């Protein structure tokens, strides 16, 4: 059975670096968790896939966040990913109506609108690296391409695709990145351009059952390459009851007691995975007592 994973490769002439990922199951997981409508699924799925690609390029132990802040109806998309292929994310407005463009396709650009793409890379030790670029199309793949070229000064091409089924589930999702390394020759560049022109739709290739290796064979056709790294991909959240309880205390004791009085319990949902955590009166007393101890 095909499953989600991500690979990174380099051509043996050391002129090109490439990443390919199948993310169908991870995007499906996100669709179910957030109950996204098709255009929101497509936008969030592209962002999750793009996040996995950015996360694959960072050093081990690092984590990235990808933040798309647009003025369209989706509002904001936030994705966290790491080098291990773990990803999570959400969109502010998961259930917007169908938006289709003139070609009858889901119009992600219109749903995202104009705004900014910001990438943060957190090493966990120093100040995080942050790079931000204006959204040039809202289609996300073009915006990431622009980010790599402009903010990281690495000429790149990014393809991201999500195919939504009639029952709202995700039929196929995946993506690729290819980057020119400093020694890339003119011949390499023009060959790569030909290859890129051949790849019409990354989601169609995933739907056909192509593996990430087979996608790289198309992308890097005419070049020898070696796969340097491979990681399983999964939608995985970091939330747990203790973290959410800590979040509850940040509301302040008065606020928590008000909610408890009104609703008989405190319910907090994790933004990233939409899981609900409930705390009854006894739990709340424990949490408050513990937070006083800690201070
Ligand atoms: Zn969560």
XYZ file of C-alpha atoms and ligand atoms in Angstrom:
296
model
C 0.000 0.000 0.000
C 1.248 3.465 -0.813
C 1.725 5.670 2.158
C 2.874 9.174 2.955
C 6.563 9.934 3.016
C 9.044 12.587 1.995
C 12.434 12.237 0.326
C 15.287 14.607 -0.349
C 17.759 14.036 -3.158
C 20.729 15.621 -4.853
C 21.886 15.175 -8.420
C 25.288 13.503 -8.634
C 26.626 16.572 -10.476
C 25.696 18.528 -7.302
C 23.819 21.157 -9.310
C 20.283 20.432 -8.128
C 18.628 19.585 -4.859
C 15.069 18.251 -4.792
C 12.359 17.159 -2.379
C 9.215 15.168 -3.148
C 6.390 14.267 -0.805
C 3.178 12.321 -0.777
C 0.888 13.845 1.851
C -2.534 12.366 1.000
C -3.151 10.748 4.392
C -1.898 13.736 6.395
C -4.132 16.135 4.456
C -7.047 13.727 4.797
C -6.460 13.664 8.541
C -6.534 17.486 8.591
C -9.723 17.554 6.518
C -11.465 15.235 8.973
C -10.144 16.972 12.092
C -11.155 20.436 10.928
C -14.130 19.464 8.755
C -12.840 21.713 6.009
C -14.866 22.486 2.893
C -13.121 21.783 -0.451
C -11.423 25.124 -1.062
C -10.259 25.258 2.567
C -9.024 21.662 2.238
C -7.065 22.578 -0.882
C -5.507 25.661 0.742
C -4.710 23.981 4.063
C -3.474 20.853 2.262
C -1.091 22.864 0.087
C 0.164 24.741 3.148
C 0.688 21.489 5.102
C 2.560 19.985 2.151
C 4.653 23.133 1.713
C 5.373 23.103 5.442
C 6.616 19.517 5.191
C 8.991 20.552 2.399
C 10.348 23.538 4.346
C 10.613 21.342 7.444
C 12.571 18.727 5.498
C 15.317 21.225 4.673
C 16.085 22.254 8.235
C 18.554 20.545 10.504
C 17.491 17.828 12.892
C 15.839 19.119 16.023
C 14.551 22.188 14.238
C 10.939 23.068 13.746
C 9.383 25.440 11.270
C 6.165 27.365 11.114
C 4.516 28.587 7.968
C 2.047 31.403 8.392
C -0.155 32.622 5.558
C -1.998 35.770 6.496
C -4.379 36.820 3.754
C -7.310 39.179 3.378
C -9.488 36.535 1.684
C -12.276 34.569 3.401
C -9.896 31.869 4.724
C -8.111 34.558 6.759
C -5.079 32.766 8.151
C -3.385 29.396 7.737
C -0.813 28.226 10.247
C 1.300 25.107 9.846
C 4.033 23.603 12.044
C 6.345 20.949 10.686
C 9.652 19.357 11.528
C 12.481 17.399 9.929
C 10.881 14.127 11.059
C 7.926 14.566 8.691
C 5.474 15.529 11.420
C 3.028 18.250 10.515
C -0.009 19.969 12.001
C -2.005 23.003 10.998
C -5.267 24.846 10.784
C -7.117 27.496 8.876
C -9.045 30.297 10.650
C -12.158 29.769 8.586
C -12.417 26.074 7.668
C -15.920 26.089 6.217
C -16.081 28.777 3.589
C -18.340 28.275 0.581
C -17.214 26.896 -2.720
C -15.078 29.307 -4.672
C -14.289 28.268 -8.206
C -12.264 30.087 -10.794
C -13.046 30.472 -14.489
C -11.570 27.054 -15.255
C -14.000 25.481 -12.773
C -11.211 24.658 -10.324
C -11.129 25.434 -6.631
C -9.922 29.008 -6.399
C -7.354 28.929 -3.613
C -5.888 32.301 -4.660
C -9.190 34.057 -4.146
C -9.829 32.244 -0.866
C -6.401 33.283 0.469
C -6.355 36.815 -0.946
C -3.516 39.291 -0.590
C -1.186 39.346 2.362
C 2.014 37.797 3.647
C 3.769 34.471 3.875
C 6.038 34.170 6.884
C 8.370 31.286 7.644
C 9.870 30.870 11.076
C 12.600 28.363 11.830
C 13.050 27.546 15.460
C 16.279 25.958 16.593
C 15.133 25.962 20.186
C 18.294 27.770 21.273
C 18.839 31.126 19.583
C 16.368 33.657 18.233
C 14.260 31.988 15.557
C 15.047 32.839 11.951
C 12.112 34.656 10.344
C 11.555 35.415 6.671
C 8.507 37.118 5.245
C 7.389 37.903 1.705
C 4.206 39.389 0.265
C 1.858 36.837 -1.289
C 2.370 37.162 -5.026
C -0.438 34.828 -6.097
C -2.191 33.235 -3.121
C -1.875 29.817 -4.798
C 0.745 28.969 -2.130
C 3.184 27.046 -4.393
C 4.079 30.248 -6.293
C 4.296 32.103 -3.004
C 6.712 29.551 -1.573
C 8.762 29.684 -4.771
C 8.973 33.438 -4.339
C 9.909 33.040 -0.667
C 12.828 30.687 -1.435
C 14.086 32.873 -4.251
C 13.663 36.203 -2.504
C 14.113 35.509 1.188
C 16.620 32.639 1.032
C 18.251 33.702 -2.258
C 17.937 30.189 -3.666
C 16.346 29.943 -7.119
C 13.623 27.327 -6.677
C 10.469 25.831 -8.113
C 7.693 24.485 -5.920
C 4.671 22.391 -6.917
C 1.853 21.644 -4.481
C -1.409 19.878 -5.196
C -4.503 18.608 -3.416
C -7.297 16.719 -5.123
C -10.591 16.770 -3.205
C -13.077 13.966 -3.814
C -16.849 14.429 -4.192
C -17.375 13.106 -0.647
C -15.066 15.930 0.633
C -12.232 13.528 1.477
C -8.780 13.935 -0.038
C -8.061 11.783 -3.068
C -4.454 12.818 -3.490
C -2.025 15.360 -2.090
C 1.653 15.980 -2.550
C 4.346 18.325 -3.630
C 7.873 18.890 -4.787
C 10.670 21.402 -4.558
C 13.698 21.736 -6.775
C 16.519 24.190 -6.116
C 19.470 25.357 -8.148
C 22.722 24.986 -6.285
C 25.448 27.602 -6.876
C 27.256 25.548 -9.565
C 24.197 24.910 -11.734
C 25.104 25.249 -15.415
C 22.991 26.766 -18.183
C 22.372 23.281 -19.636
C 21.122 22.052 -16.273
C 18.789 25.010 -15.945
C 17.258 24.601 -19.382
C 16.859 20.843 -18.945
C 15.142 21.426 -15.609
C 12.817 23.964 -17.204
C 11.799 21.365 -19.784
C 11.131 18.826 -17.050
C 9.071 21.306 -15.040
C 6.962 22.128 -18.084
C 6.135 18.412 -18.397
C 4.700 18.227 -14.892
C 1.221 19.608 -15.316
C -0.315 18.557 -12.029
C 1.417 17.066 -9.026
C -1.865 15.856 -7.508
C -2.666 13.976 -10.739
C 0.685 12.154 -10.477
C 0.003 11.233 -6.853
C -3.484 10.067 -7.788
C -1.979 7.821 -10.448
C 0.002 6.194 -7.654
C 3.441 7.627 -8.339
C 5.809 7.426 -5.383
C 8.014 10.381 -4.351
C 10.951 8.614 -6.096
C 8.970 8.355 -9.313
C 8.067 12.031 -9.083
C 11.760 12.894 -8.731
C 12.505 10.729 -11.779
C 10.220 13.020 -13.778
C 11.460 16.211 -12.162
C 15.126 15.238 -12.555
C 14.766 13.412 -15.869
C 18.142 13.340 -17.619
C 20.073 13.706 -14.348
C 21.481 11.052 -12.063
C 20.450 11.562 -8.490
C 20.793 10.011 -5.091
C 18.186 9.992 -2.327
C 19.846 11.405 0.784
C 17.035 11.170 3.230
C 13.592 9.664 3.682
C 11.020 10.189 6.440
C 7.467 9.013 7.050
C 4.926 11.811 6.975
C 2.107 12.156 9.443
C -0.313 14.700 10.823
C 0.711 14.857 14.447
C -0.221 17.394 17.082
C 1.819 18.242 20.159
C -1.108 19.061 22.390
C -1.921 17.114 25.529
C -4.019 17.649 28.638
C -1.212 19.307 30.619
C -0.366 21.808 27.905
C -4.004 22.708 27.415
C -4.433 23.038 31.200
C -1.494 25.464 31.212
C -3.262 27.401 28.480
C -6.403 27.503 30.639
C -4.509 29.116 33.518
C -3.283 31.827 31.158
C -6.913 32.993 30.911
C -6.673 34.074 34.541
C -8.435 32.670 37.582
C -11.451 35.004 37.434
C -12.128 34.242 33.805
C -11.896 30.479 34.373
C -14.258 30.623 37.338
C -16.731 32.674 35.294
C -16.738 30.064 32.520
C -17.079 27.275 35.065
C -20.062 28.980 36.684
C -21.778 29.647 33.376
C -21.151 26.325 31.669
C -20.434 23.890 34.481
C -17.143 22.978 32.817
C -14.314 24.533 30.865
C -13.850 23.288 27.336
C -10.780 24.225 25.332
C -10.124 23.125 21.807
C -6.661 22.787 20.354
C -6.440 25.046 17.287
C -4.057 22.750 15.490
C -5.946 19.444 15.687
C -9.381 20.541 16.919
C -9.355 18.073 19.789
C -11.544 19.150 22.672
C -10.311 19.040 26.270
C -12.835 19.319 29.082
C -12.163 20.270 32.660
C -14.758 19.953 35.414
C -14.786 21.865 38.685
C -12.494 19.391 40.425
C -9.976 19.519 37.534
C -10.040 23.304 37.569
C -9.353 23.488 41.298
C -6.388 21.166 40.801
C -5.062 23.211 37.900
C -5.398 26.498 39.782
C -3.778 25.082 42.888
C -0.921 23.706 40.832
C -0.365 26.967 38.945
C -0.164 28.834 42.285
C 2.400 26.298 43.484
C 4.452 26.763 40.336
C 4.502 30.522 40.713
Zn -3.746 19.501 19.142
